[in-house]
PDB file of C-alpha atoms in Angstrom:
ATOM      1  CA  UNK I 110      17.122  -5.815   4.886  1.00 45.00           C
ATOM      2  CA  UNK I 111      17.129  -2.689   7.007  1.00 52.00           C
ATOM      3  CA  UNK I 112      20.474  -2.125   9.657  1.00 54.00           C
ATOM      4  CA  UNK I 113      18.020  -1.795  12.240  1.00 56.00           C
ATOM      5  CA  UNK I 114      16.086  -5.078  11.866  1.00 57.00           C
ATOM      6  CA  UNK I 115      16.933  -6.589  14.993  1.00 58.00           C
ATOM      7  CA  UNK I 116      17.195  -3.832  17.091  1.00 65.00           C
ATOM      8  CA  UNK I 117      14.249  -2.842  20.133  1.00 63.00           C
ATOM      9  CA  UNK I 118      11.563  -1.013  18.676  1.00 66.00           C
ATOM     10  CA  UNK I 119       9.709   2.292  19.663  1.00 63.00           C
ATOM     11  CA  UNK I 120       6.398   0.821  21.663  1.00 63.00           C
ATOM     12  CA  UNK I 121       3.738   2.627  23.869  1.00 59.00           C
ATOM     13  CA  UNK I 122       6.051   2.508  27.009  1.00 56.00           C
ATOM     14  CA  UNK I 123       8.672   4.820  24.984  1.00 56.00           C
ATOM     15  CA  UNK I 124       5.701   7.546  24.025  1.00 67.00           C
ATOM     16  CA  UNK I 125       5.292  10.648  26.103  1.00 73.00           C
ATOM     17  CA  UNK I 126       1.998  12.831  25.725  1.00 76.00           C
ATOM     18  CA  UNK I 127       1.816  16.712  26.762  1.00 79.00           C
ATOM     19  CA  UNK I 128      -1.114  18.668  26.540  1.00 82.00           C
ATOM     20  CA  UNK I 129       0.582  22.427  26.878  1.00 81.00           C
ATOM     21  CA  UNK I 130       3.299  21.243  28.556  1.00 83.00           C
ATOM     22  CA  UNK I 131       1.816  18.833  30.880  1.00 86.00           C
ATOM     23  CA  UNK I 132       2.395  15.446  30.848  1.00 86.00           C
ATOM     24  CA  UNK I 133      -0.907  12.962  31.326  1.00 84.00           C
ATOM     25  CA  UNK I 134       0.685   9.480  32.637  1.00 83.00           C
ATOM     26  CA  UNK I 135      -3.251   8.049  32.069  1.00 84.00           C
ATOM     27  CA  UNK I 136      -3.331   8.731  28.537  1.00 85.00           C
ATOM     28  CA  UNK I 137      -3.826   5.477  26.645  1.00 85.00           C
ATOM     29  CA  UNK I 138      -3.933   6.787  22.710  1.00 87.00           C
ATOM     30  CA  UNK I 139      -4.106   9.689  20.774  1.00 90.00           C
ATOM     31  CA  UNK I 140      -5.310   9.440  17.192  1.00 93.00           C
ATOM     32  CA  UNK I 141      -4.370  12.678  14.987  1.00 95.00           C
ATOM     33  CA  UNK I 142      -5.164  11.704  11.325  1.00 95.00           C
ATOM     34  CA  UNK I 143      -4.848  13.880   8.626  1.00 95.00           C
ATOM     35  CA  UNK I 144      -5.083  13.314   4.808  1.00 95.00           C
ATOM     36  CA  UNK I 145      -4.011  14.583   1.745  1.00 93.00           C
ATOM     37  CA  UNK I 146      -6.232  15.667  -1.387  1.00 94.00           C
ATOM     38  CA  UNK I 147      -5.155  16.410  -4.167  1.00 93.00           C
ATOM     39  CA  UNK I 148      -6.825  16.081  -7.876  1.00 95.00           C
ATOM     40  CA  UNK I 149      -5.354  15.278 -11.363  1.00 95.00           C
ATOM     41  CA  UNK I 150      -5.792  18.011 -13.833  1.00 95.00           C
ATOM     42  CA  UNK I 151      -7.320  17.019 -17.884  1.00 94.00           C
ATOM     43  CA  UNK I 152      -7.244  19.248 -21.079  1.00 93.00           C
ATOM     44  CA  UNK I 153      -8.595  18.190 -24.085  1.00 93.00           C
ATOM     45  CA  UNK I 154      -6.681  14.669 -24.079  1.00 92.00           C
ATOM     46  CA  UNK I 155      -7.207  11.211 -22.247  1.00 93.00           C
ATOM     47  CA  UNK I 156      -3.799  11.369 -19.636  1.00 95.00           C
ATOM     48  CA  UNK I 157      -4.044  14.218 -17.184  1.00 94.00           C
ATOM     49  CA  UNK I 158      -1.475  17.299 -17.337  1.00 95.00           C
ATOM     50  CA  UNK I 159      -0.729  17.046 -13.642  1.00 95.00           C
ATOM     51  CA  UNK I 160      -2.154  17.795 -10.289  1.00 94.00           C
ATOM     52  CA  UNK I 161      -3.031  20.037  -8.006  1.00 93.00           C
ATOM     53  CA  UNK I 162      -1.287  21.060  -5.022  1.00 90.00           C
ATOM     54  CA  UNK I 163      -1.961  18.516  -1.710  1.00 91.00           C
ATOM     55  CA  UNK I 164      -4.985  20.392   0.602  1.00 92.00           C
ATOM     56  CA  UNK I 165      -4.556  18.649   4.168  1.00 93.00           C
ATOM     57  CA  UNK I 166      -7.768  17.599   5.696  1.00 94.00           C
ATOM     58  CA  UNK I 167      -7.245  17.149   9.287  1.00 94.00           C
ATOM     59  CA  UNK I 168      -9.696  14.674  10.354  1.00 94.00           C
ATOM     60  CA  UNK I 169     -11.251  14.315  13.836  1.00 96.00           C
ATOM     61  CA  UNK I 170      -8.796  13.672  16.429  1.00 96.00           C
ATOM     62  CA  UNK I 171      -9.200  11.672  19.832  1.00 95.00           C
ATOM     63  CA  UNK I 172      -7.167  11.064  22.745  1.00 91.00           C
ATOM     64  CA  UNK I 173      -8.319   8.363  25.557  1.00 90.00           C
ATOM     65  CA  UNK I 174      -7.405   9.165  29.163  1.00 89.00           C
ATOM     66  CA  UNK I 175      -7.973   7.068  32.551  1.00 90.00           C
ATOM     67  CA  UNK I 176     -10.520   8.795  33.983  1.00 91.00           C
ATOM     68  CA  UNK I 177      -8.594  10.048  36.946  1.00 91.00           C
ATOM     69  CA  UNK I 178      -6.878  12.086  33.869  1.00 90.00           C
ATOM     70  CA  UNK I 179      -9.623  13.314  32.001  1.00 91.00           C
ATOM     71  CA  UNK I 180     -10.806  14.973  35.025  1.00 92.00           C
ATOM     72  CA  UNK I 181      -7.110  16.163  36.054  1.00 91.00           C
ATOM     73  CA  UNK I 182      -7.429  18.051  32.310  1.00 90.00           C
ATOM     74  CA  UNK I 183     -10.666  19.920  33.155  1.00 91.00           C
ATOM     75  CA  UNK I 184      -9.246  20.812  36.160  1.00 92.00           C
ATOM     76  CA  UNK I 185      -6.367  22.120  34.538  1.00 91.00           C
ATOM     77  CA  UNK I 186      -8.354  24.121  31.623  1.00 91.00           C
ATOM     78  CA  UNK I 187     -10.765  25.040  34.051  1.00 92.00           C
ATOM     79  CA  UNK I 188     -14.265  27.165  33.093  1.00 93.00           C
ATOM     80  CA  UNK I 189     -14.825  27.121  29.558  1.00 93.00           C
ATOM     81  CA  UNK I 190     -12.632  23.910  28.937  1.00 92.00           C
ATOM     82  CA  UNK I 191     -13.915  23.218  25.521  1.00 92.00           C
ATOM     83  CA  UNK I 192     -13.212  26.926  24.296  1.00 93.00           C
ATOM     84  CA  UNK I 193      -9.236  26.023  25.394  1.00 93.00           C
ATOM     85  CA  UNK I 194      -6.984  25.909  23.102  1.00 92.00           C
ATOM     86  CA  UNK I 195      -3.993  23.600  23.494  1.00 91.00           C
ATOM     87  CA  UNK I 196      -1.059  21.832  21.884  1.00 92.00           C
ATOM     88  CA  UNK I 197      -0.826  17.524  22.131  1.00 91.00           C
ATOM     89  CA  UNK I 198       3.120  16.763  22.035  1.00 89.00           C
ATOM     90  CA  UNK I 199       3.359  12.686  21.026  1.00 88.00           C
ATOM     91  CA  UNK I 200       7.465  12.248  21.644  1.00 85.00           C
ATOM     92  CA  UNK I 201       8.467   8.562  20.312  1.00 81.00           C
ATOM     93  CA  UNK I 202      11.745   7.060  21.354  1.00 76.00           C
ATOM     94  CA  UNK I 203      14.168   4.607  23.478  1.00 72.00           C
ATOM     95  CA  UNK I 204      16.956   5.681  26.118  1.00 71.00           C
ATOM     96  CA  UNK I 205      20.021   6.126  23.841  1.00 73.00           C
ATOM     97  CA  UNK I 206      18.063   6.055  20.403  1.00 76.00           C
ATOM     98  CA  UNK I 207      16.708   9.444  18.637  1.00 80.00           C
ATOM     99  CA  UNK I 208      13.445  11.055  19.882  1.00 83.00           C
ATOM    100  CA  UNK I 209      10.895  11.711  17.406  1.00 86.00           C
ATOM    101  CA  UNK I 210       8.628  14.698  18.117  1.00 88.00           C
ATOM    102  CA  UNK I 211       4.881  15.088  16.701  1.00 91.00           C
ATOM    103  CA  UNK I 212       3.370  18.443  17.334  1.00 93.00           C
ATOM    104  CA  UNK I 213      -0.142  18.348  17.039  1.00 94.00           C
ATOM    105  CA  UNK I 214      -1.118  22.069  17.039  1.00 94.00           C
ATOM    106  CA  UNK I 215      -4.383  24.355  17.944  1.00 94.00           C
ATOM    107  CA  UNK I 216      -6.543  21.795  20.137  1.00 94.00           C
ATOM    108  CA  UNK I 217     -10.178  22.460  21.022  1.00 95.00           C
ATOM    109  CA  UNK I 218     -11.842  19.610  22.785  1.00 94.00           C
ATOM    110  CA  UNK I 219     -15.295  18.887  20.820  1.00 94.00           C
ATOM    111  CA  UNK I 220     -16.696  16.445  23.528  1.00 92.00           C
ATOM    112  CA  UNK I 221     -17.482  15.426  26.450  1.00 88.00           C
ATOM    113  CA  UNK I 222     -17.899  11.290  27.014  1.00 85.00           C
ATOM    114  CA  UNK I 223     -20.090  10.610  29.118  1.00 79.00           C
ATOM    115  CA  UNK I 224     -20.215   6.667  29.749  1.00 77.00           C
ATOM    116  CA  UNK I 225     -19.660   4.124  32.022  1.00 76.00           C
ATOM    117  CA  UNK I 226     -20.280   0.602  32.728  1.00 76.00           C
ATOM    118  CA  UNK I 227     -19.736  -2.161  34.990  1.00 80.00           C
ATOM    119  CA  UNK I 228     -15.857  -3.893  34.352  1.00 80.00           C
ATOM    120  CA  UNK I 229     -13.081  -4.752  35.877  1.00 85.00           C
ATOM    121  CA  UNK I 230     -10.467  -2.814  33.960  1.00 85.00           C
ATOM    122  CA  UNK I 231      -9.849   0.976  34.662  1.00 87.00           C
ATOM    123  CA  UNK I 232     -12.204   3.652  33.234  1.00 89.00           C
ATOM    124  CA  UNK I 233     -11.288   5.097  29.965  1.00 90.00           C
ATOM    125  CA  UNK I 234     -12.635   8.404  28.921  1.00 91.00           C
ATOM    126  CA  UNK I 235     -12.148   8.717  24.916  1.00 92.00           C
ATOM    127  CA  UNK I 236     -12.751  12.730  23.896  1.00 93.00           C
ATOM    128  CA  UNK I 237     -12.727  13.863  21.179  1.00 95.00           C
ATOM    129  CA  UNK I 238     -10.874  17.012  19.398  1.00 95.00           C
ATOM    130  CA  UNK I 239     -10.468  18.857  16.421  1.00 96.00           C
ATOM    131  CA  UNK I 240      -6.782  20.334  15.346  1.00 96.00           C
ATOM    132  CA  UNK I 241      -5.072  22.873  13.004  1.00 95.00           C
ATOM    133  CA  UNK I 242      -2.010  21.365  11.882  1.00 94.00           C
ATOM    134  CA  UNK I 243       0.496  18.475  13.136  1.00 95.00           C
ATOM    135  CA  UNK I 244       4.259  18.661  12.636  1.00 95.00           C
ATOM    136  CA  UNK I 245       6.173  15.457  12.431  1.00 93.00           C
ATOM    137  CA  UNK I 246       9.762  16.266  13.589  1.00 92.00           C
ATOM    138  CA  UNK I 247       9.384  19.989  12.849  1.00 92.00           C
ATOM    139  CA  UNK I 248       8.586  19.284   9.149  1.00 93.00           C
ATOM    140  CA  UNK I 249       4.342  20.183   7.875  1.00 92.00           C
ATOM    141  CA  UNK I 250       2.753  17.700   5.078  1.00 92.00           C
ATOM    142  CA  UNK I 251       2.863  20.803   3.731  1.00 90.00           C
ATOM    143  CA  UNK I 252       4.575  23.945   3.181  1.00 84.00           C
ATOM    144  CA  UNK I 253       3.308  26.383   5.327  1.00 75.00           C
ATOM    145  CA  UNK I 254       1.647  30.100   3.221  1.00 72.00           C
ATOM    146  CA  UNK I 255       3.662  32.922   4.210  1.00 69.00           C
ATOM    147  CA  UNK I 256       1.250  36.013   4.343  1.00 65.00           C
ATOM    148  CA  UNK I 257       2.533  39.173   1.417  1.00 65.00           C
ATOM    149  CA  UNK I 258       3.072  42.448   2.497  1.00 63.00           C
TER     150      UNK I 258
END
């Protein structure tokens, strides 16, 4: 059994979200998946030799704002919003326990939602993005290429 088993545990209401530095109190979610591919390598025999390196696919992201916020983040991208490019910050964590930090890196927004219908709950706005790379706690999937030369 883990030390921490009965201890308070990170929820939405300890999660901050930045979008270059400024925070969105409306946003609801963010999804950033990525995954990892990688292949086993044959020769001549039945049981593979080994595998390739990981290749990280970063899949279609999405974050879901109150609408009051989605339009707050045109505002603040201004002309041209969808050619911005930005930086989502997800920071996890309790008063008094660690803060854990995901960096999800070179943003574009990819569209533009455009629906509404009668409720009685708050308008969502659920856009979605594509992204370059995330960092959990300053560490890649994946060591980062260094360029030669």
């Amino acid at each position: 059994m883990s030390a921490d088993a009965d201890e308070i545990q990170d929820s939405w209401l300890s999660t901050t979200i930045l979008c270059n530095g400024t925070e969105y109190f409306g946003c609801r979610g963010v999804d950033y998946p990525q995954k990892l591919t990688r292949e086993q390598v044959y020769g001549v025999g039945p049981m593979p030799l080994g595998m390739t390196p990981p290749k990280v696919e970063n899949e279609e992201g999405k974050i879901t704002l109150l609408n009051r916020d989605f339009y707050q983040m045109l505002a603040d991208f201004g002309d041209g919003w969808a050619s911005v490019r930005f930086d989502i910050t997800v920071q996890y964590g309790l008063s008094g326990s660690p803060v854990h930090t995901d960096v999800i890196e070179g943003c574009r927004l990819t569209s533009n939602p455009g629906s509404i219908s009668e409720s009685t709950t708050a308008i969502e706005r659920e856009v979605a993005f594509m992204f370059m790379a995330v960092k959990n706690d300053g560490k890649y999937p994946v060591a980062r290429r260094r360029r030669r030369g």
